[in-house]
Short mmCIF file of C-alpha atoms and ligand atoms in Angstrom, two decimals:
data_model
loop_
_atom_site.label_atom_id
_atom_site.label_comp_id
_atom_site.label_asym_id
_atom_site.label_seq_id
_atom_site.Cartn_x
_atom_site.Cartn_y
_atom_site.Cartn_z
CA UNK A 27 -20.02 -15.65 9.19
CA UNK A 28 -21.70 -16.48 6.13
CA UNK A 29 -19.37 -18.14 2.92
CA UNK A 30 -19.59 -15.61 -0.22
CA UNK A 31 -20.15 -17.66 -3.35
CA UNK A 32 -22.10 -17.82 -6.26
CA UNK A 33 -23.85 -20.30 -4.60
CA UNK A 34 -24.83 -17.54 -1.94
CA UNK A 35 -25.72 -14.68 -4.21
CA UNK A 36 -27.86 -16.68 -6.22
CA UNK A 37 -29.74 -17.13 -2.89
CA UNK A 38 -29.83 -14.09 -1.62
CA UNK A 39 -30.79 -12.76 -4.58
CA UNK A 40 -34.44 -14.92 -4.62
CA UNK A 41 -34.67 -13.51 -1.17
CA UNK A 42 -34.12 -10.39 -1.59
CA UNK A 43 -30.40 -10.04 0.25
CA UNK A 44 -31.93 -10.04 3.75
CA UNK A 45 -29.68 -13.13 4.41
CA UNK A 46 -26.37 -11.50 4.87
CA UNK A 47 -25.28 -10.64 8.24
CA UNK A 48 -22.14 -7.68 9.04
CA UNK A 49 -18.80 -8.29 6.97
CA UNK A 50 -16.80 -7.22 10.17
CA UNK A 51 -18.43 -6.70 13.88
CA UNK A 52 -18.73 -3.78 15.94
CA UNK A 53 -17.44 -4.26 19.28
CA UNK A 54 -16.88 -2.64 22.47
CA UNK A 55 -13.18 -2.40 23.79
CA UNK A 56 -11.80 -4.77 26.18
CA UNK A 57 -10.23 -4.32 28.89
CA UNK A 58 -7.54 -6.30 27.69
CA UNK A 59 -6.01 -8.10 24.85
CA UNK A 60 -3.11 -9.83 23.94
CA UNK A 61 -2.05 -7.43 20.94
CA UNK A 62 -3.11 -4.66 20.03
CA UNK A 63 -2.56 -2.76 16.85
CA UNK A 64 -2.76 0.95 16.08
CA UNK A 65 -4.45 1.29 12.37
CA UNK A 66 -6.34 -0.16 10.25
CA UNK A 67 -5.21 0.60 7.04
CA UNK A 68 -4.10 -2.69 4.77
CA UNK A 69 -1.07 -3.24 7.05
CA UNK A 70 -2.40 -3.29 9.86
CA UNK A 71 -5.47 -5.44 9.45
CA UNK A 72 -2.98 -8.00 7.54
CA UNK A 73 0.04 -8.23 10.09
CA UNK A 74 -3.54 -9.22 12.71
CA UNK A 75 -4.95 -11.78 9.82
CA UNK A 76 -0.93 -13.04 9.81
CA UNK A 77 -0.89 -12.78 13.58
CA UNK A 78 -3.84 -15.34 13.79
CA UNK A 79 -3.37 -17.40 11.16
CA UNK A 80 0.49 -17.85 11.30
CA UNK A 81 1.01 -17.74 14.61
CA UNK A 82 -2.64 -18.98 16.27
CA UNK A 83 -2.47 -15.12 18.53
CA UNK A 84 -6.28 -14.07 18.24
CA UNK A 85 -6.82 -12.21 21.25
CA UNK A 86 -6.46 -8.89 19.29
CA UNK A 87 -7.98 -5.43 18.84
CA UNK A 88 -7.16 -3.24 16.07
CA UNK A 89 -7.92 0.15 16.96
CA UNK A 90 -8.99 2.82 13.90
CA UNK A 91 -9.21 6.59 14.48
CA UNK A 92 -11.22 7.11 11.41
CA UNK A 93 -13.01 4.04 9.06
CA UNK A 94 -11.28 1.03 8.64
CA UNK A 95 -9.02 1.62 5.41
CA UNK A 96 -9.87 5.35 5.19
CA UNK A 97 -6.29 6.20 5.22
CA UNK A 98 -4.03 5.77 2.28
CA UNK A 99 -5.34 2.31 1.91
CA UNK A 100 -8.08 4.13 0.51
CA UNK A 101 -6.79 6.36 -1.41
CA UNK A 102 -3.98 4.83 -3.54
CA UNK A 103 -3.82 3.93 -7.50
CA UNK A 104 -3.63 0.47 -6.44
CA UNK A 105 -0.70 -0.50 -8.48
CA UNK A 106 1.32 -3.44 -6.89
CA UNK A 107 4.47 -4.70 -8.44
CA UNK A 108 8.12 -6.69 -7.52
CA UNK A 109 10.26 -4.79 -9.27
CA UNK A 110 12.81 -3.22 -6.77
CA UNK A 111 17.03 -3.35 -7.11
CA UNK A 112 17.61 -4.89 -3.92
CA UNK A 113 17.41 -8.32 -2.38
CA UNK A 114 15.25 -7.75 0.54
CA UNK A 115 13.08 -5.96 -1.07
CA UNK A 116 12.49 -7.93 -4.08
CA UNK A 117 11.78 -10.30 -1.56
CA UNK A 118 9.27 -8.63 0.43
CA UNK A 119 7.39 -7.43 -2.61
CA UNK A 120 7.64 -10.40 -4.49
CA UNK A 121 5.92 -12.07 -1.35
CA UNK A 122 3.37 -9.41 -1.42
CA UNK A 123 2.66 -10.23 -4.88
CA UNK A 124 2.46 -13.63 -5.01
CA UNK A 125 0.39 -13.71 -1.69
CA UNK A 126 -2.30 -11.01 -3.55
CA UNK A 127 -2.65 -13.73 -6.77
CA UNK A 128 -4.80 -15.69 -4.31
CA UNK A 129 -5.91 -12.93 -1.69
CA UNK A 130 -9.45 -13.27 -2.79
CA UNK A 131 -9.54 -17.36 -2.53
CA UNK A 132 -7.79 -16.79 1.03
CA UNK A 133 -9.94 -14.30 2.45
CA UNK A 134 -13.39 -15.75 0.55
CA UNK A 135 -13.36 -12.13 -1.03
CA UNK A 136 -13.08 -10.83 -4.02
CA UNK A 137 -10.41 -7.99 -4.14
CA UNK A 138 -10.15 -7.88 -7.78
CA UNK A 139 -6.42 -8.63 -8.72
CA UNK A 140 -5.44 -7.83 -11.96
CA UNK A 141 -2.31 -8.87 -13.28
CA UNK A 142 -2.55 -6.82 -16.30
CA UNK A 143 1.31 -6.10 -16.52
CA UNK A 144 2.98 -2.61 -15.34
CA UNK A 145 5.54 -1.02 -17.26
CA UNK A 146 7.85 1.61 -16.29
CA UNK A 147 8.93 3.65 -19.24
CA UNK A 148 12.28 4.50 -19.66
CA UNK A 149 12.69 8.04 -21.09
CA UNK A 150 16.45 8.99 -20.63
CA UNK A 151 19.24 6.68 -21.40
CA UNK A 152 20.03 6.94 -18.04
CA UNK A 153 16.80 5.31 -17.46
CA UNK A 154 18.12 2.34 -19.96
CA UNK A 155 20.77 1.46 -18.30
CA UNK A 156 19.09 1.47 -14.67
CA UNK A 157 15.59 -0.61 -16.07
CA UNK A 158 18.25 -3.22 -17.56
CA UNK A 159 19.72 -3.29 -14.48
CA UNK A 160 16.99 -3.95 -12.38
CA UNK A 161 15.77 -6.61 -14.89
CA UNK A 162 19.06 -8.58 -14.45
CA UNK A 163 18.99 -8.01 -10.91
CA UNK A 164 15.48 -8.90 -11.02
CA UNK A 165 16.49 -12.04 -12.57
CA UNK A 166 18.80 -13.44 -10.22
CA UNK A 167 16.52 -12.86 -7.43
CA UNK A 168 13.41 -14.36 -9.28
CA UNK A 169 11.26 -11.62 -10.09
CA UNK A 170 9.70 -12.13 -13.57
CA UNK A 171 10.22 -8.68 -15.28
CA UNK A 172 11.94 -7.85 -18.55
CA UNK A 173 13.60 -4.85 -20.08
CA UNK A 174 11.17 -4.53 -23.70
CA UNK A 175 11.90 -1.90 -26.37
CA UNK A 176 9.80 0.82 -27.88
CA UNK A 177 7.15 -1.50 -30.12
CA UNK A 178 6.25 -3.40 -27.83
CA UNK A 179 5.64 -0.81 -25.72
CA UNK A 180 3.62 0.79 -28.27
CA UNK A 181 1.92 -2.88 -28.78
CA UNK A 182 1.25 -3.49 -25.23
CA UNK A 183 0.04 0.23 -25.00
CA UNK A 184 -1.09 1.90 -28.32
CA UNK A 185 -2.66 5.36 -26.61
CA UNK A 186 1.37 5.99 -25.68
CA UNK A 187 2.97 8.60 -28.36
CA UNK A 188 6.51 7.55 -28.84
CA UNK A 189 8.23 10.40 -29.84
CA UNK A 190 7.42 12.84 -26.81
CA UNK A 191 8.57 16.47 -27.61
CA UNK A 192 11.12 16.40 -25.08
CA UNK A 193 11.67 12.60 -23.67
CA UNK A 194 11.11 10.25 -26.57
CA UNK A 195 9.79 6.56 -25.01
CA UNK A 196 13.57 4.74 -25.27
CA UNK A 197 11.87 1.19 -23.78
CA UNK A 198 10.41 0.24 -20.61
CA UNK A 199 10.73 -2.51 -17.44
CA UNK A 200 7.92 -4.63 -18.17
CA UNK A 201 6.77 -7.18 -15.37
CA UNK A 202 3.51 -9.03 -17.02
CA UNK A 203 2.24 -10.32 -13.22
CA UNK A 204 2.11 -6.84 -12.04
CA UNK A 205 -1.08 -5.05 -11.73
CA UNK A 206 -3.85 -3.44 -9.53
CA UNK A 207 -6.72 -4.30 -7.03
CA UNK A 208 -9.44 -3.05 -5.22
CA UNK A 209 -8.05 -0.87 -2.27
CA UNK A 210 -10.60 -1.02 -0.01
CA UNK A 211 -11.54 -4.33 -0.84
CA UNK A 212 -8.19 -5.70 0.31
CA UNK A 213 -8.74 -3.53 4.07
CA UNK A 214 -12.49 -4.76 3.82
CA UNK A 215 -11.75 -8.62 3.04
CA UNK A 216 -8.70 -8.65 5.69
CA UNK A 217 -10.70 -7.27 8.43
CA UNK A 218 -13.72 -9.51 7.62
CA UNK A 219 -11.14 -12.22 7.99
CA UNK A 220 -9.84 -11.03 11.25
CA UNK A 221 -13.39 -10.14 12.42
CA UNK A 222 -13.98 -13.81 11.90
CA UNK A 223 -11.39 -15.12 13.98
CA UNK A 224 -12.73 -13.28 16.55
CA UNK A 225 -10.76 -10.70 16.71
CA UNK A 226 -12.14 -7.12 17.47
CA UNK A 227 -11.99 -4.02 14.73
CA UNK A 228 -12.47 -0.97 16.42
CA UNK A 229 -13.28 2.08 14.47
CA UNK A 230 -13.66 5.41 15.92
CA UNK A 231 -11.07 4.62 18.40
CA UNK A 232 -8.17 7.30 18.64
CA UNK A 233 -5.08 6.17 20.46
CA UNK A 234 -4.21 9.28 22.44
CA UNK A 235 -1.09 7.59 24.44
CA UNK A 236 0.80 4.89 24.99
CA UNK A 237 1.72 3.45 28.64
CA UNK A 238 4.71 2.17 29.47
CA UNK A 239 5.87 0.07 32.89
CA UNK A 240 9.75 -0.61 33.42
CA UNK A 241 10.90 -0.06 29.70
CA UNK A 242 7.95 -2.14 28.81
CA UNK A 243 4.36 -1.51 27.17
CA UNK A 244 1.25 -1.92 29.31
CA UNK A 245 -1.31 -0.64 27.25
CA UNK A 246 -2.90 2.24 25.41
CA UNK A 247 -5.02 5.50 25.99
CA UNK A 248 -7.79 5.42 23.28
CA UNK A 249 -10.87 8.27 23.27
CA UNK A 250 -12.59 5.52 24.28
CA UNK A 251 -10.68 4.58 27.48
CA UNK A 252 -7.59 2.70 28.05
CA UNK A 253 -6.82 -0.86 27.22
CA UNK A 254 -4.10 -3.06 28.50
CA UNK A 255 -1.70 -5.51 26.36
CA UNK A 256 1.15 -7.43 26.05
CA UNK A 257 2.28 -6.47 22.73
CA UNK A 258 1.53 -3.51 20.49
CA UNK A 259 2.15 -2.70 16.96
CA UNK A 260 2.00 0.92 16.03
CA UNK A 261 1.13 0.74 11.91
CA UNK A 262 -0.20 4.01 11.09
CA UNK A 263 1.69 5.35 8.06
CA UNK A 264 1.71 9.46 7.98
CA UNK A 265 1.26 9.42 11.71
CA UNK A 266 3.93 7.13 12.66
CA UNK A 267 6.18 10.18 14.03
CA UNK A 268 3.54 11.19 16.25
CA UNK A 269 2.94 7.91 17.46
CA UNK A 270 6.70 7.37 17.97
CA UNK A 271 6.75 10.11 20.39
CA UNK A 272 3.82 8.77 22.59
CA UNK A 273 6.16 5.69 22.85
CA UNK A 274 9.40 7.87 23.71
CA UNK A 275 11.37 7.53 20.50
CA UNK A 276 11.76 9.19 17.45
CA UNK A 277 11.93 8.26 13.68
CA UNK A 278 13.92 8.96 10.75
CA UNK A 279 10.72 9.75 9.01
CA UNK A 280 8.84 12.61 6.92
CA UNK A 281 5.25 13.03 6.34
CA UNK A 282 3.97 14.48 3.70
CA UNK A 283 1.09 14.77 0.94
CA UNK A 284 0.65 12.30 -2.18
CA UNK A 285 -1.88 13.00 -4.37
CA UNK A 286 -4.27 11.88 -7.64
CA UNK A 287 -6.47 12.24 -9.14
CA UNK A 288 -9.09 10.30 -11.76
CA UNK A 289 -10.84 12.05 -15.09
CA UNK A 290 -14.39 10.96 -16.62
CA UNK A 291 -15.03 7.43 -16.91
CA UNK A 292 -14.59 6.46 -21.11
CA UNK A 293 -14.55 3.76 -22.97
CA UNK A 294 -11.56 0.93 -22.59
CA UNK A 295 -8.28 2.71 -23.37
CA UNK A 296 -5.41 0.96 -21.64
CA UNK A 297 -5.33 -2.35 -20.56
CA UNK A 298 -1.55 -2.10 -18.81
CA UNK A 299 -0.37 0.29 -16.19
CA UNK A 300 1.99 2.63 -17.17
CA UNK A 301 4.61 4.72 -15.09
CA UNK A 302 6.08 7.07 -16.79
CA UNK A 303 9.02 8.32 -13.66
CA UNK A 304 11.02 10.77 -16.04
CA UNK A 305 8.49 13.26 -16.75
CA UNK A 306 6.23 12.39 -13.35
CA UNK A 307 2.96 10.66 -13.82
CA UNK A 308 1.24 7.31 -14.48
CA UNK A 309 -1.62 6.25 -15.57
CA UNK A 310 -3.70 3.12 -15.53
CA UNK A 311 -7.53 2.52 -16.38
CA UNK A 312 -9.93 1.52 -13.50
CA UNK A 313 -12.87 -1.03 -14.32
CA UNK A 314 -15.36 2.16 -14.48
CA UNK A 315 -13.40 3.49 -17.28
CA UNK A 316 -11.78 6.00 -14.93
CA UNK A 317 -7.97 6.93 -16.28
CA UNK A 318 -6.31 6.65 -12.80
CA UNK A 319 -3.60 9.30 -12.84
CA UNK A 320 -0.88 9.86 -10.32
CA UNK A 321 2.15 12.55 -10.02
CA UNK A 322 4.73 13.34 -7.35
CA UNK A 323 4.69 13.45 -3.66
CA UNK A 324 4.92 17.30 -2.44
CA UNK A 325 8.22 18.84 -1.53
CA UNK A 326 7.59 20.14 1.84
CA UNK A 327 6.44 18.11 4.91
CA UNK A 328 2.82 18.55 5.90
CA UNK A 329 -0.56 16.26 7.44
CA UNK A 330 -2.66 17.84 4.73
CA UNK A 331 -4.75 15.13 3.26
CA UNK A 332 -6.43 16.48 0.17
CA UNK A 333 -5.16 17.43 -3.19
CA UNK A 334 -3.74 20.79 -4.69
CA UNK A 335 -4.33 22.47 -7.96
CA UNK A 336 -0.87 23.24 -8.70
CA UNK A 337 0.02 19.27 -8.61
CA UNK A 338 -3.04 18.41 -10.92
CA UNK A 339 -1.64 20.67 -13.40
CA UNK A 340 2.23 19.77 -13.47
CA UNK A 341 0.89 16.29 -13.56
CA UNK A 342 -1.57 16.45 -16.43
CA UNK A 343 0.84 18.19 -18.46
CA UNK A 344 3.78 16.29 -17.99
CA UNK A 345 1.67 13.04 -19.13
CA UNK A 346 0.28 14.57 -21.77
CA UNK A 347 3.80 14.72 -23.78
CA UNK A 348 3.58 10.90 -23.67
CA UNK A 349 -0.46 10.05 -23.97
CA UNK A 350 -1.98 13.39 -25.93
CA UNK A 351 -5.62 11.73 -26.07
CA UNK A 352 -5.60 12.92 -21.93
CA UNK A 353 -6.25 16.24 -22.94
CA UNK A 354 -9.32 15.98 -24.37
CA UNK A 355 -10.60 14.45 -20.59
CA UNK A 356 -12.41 16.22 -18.05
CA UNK A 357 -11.35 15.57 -14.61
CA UNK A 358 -13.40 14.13 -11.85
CA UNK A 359 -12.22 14.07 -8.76
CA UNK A 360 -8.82 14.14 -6.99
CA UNK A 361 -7.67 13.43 -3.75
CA UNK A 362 -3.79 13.45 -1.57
CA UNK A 363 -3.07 11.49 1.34
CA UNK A 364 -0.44 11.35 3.95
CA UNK A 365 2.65 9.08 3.20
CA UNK A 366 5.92 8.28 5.57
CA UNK A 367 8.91 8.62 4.13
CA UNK A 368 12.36 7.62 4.66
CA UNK A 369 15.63 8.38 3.40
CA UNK A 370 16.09 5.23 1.63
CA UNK A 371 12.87 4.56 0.50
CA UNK A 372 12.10 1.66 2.06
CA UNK A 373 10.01 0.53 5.00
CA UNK A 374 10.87 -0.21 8.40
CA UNK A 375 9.28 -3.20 10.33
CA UNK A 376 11.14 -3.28 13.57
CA UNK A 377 11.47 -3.80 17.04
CA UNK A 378 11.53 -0.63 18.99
CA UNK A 379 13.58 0.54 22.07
CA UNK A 380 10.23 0.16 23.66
CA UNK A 381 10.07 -3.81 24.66
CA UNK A 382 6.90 -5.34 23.66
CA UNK A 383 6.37 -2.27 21.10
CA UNK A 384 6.96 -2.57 17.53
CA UNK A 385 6.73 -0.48 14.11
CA UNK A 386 5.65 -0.96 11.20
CA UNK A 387 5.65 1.89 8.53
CA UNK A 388 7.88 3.91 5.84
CA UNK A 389 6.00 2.92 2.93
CA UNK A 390 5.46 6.13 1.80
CA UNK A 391 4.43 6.33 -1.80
CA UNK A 392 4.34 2.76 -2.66
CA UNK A 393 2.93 0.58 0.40
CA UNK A 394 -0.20 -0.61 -1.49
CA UNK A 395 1.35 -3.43 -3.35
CA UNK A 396 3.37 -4.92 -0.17
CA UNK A 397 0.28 -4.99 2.40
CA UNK A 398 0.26 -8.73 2.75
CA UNK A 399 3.51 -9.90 2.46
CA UNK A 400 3.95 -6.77 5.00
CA UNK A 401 1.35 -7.95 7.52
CA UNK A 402 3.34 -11.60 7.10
CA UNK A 403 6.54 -10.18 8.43
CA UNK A 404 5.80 -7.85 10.67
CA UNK A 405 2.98 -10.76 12.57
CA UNK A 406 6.38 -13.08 12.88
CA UNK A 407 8.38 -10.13 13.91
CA UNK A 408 5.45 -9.12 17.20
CA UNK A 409 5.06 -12.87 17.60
CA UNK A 410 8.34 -14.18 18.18
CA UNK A 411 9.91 -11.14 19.32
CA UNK A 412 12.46 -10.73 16.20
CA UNK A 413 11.95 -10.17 12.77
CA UNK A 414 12.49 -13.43 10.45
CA UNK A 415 13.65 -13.44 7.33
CA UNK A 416 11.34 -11.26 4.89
CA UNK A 417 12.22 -8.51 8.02
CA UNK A 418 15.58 -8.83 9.01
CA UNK A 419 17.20 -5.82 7.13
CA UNK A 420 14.33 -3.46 7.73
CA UNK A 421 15.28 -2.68 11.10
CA UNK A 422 15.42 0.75 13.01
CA UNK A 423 19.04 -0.21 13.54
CA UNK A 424 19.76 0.20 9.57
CA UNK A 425 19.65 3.89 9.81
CA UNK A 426 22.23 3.81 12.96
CA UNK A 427 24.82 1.31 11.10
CA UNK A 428 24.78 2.96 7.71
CA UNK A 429 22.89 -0.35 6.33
CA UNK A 430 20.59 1.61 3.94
CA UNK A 431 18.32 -0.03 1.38
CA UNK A 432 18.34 2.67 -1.72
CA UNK A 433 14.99 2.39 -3.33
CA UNK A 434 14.64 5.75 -4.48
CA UNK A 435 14.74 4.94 -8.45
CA UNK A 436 12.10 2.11 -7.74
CA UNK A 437 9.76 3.67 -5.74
CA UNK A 438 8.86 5.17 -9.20
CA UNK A 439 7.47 8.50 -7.77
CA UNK A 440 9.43 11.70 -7.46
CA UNK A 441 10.04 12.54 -4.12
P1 FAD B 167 -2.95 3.69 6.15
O1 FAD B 167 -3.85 3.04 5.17
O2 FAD B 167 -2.79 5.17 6.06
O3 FAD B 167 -3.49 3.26 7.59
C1 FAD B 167 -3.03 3.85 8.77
C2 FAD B 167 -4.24 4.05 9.64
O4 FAD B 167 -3.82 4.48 10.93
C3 FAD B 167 -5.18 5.13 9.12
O5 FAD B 167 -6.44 4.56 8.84
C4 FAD B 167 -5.24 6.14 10.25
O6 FAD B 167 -6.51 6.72 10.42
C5 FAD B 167 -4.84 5.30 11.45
N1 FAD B 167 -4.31 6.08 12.57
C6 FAD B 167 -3.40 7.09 12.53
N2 FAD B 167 -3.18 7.57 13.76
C7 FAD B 167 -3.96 6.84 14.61
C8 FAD B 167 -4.17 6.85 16.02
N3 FAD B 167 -3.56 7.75 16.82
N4 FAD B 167 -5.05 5.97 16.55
C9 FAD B 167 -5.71 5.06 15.76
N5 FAD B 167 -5.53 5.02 14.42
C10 FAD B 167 -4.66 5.89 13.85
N6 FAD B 167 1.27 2.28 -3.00
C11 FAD B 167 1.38 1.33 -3.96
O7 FAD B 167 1.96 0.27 -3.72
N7 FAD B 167 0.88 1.52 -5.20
C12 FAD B 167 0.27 2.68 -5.56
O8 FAD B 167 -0.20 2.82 -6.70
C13 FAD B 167 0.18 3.70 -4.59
N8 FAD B 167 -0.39 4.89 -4.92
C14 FAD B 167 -0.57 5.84 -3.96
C15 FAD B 167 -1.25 7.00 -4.31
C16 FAD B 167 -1.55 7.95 -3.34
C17 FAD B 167 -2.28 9.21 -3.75
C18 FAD B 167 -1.17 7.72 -1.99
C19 FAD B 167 -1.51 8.72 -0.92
C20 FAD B 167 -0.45 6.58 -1.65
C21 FAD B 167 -0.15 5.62 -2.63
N9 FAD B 167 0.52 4.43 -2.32
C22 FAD B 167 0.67 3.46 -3.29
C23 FAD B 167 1.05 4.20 -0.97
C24 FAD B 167 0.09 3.34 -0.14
O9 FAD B 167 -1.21 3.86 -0.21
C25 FAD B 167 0.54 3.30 1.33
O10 FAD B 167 1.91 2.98 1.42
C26 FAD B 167 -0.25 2.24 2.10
O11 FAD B 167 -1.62 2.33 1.83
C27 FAD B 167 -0.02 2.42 3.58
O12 FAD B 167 -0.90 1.57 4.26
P2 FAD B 167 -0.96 1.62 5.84
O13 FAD B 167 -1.90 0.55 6.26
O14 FAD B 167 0.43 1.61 6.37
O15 FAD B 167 -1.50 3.07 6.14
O1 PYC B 168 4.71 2.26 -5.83
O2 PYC B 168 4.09 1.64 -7.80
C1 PYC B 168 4.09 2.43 -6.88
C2 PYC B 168 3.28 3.64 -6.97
C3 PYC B 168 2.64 4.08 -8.07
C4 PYC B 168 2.02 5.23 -7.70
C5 PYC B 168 2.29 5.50 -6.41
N1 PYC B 168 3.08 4.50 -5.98
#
């Protein structure tokens, strides 16, 4: 596989780009492999990348129903952050975030990380005293955020209107390495990786079951036959419960729709991201001038991937209390996807009571940001058998022994 570089576009470019071969291959199944893992969204192409390049396992498949990050990999706002209350989370995003500052150098693509600082407003004293909180907490744990009052929010954002009509802008959490990157870029440079270490990628390539032998795994149904392994990882997000069942267990999870939504492109506005949890929305600025805009998650469980007028309008008006230049935009497009939610807000990356068959999933809204150091845990966890560190408390068993891991205030989206 060819080296990008400027090196190589300069090339290509006096040749007229017929020099590039595929980004990822297109192979037939198998028969067999050593792992296999259900989904290719970011998480699952990055616990295979981990999988061969921590732990030298590269006789892999992962199988895609759809296109290779066309699930919410695809359709996120792309905001990653560190910010959480809690130890092992801090620590699992905070490895997610440090790994993504060189993501592009690792994979020899360009995923377009930019730490351009996220801020979570805080709207309600209430909010106050939880951001300062977190920023202490954050502290101890050694996750660079700060608690900043309301001019330099205004100076770090100047479209923000301070004085909102009902929730006046009090301060904010301010992390300055936060940021955003390109969504499918991340799923396309991971599986070009993976592709390269000859792994195989196969899209179009529905799991319909999963066999089992003596309490163990033995393989999959796919529509395109079955295939045997020794391990398998099921990472598939909104369709985790369905999964679950194939494998003869069930989850504490809950599906349902998250959507956004993105207006006209228009001159540089913003140059942060901006959360604004109170009234419901944030907003950030894409590189085409898009204003990225994001609400809550629906309140009843559903698959339905697409968006919903009535969301689109609580949305838009609850940010435009805080940033009244929105109004005056025309929207483009918008779009929902299906997230997996658990009670506590926080993931689970776990062996299952199915030996040789393990989990990976209950992201919900906010799984963008912790794809790799996600695919890093969950790789040690299938290739040694138990989680290490970065997975220990995000077992299954958590929800049995009462060990829950409240994120609910940072996952910074109503649910
Ligand atoms: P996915 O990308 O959904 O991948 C799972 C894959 O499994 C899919 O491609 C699916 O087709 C495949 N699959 C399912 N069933 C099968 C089967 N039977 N056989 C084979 N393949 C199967 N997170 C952030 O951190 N920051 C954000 O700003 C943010 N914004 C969001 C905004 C929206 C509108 C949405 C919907 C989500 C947002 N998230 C955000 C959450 C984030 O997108 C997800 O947590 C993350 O992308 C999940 O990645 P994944 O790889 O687990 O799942
Ligand atoms: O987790 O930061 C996040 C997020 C923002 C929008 C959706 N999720």
């Amino acid at each position: 596989m060819k080296r990008y570089s400027a090196f190589a576009i300069a090339r290509e470019a006096l040749r007229d780009h017929t020099g590039w071969g595929r980004a990822w291959g297109n192979p037939e199944p198998r028969r067999r492999y050593d792992a296999i893992i259900v989904g290719a969204g970011g998480h699952g192409l990055a616990t295979a990348y981990y999988l061969g390049r921590n732990h030298g396992i590269r006789n892999v498949a992962i199988l895609e129903k759809g296109w290779l990050g066309g699930g919410n990999t695809g359709r996120n706002t792309t905001i990653i952050r560190s910010n959480y209350l809690q130890d092992p989370s801090a620590a699992i995003y905070e490895k997610a975030r440090s790994l993504y500052e060189t993501l592009s150098q690792e994979l020899n693509y360009n995923i377009m990380y930019s730490p351009r600082g996220v801020m979570m407003l805080a709207q309600t004293e209430h909010e106050v005293r939880g951001y300062r909180r977190t920023a202490q907490a954050n502290a101890l744990q050694g996750v660079d955020t700060e608690f900043i009052g309301p001019e330099r929010v205004k100076a770090l954002c100047p479209i923000i209107r301070l004085e909102g009509p009902r929730y006046p802008v009090l301060g904010a959490l301010w992390q300055p390495r936060a940021g955003t990157a390109r969504h499918d870029a991340v799923a396309w440079g991971y599986a070009r990786a993976c592709s390269e270490m000859g792994m195989h990628v196969i899209q179009k390539c529905e799991v319909t079951g999963i066999r089992r032998e003596g309490g163990r795994v033995a393989g999959v149904d796919t529509t395109r036959g079955p295939i045997d392994c020794d391990k398998l990882g099921i990472v598939v997000a909104g369709h985790s419960g369905r999964l679950a069942e194939m494998a003869g267990f069930r989850l504490p999870i809950e599906s349902v729709a998250l959507q956004a939504l993105v207006s006209e492109p228009i001159k540089p506005a913003m140059d942060v991201v901006v959360m604004a949890n109170t009234v419901h929305g944030y907003l950030s600025q894409s590189d085409k001038g898009e204003m990225v805009i994001g609400g809550g998650a629906d309140g009843f469980n559903n698959y339905t991937q697409r968006g919903s007028f009535h969301h689109v309008e609580e949305t838009v008006r609850a940010l435009v209390e805080t940033f009244p230049m929105l109004s005056r935009l025309k929207m483009l497009r918008w779009w929902g996807g299906i997230v997996d939610m658990t009670g506590d807000r926080s993931p689970i990356i776990s062996k299952t009571p199915l030996e040789g068959c393990f989990i990976n999933c209950g992201w919900g809204t906010g799984g963008f940001k912790a794809i790799p150091g996600s695919g890093w845990a969950m790789a040690e966890t299938m290739a040694k058998g138990e989680p290490g560190p970065l997975a220990a408390a995000f077992s299954l068993d958590r929800f049995r022994e009462g060990r829950f891991i409240d994120e609910s205030v940072a996952a910074g989206v109503a649910h």
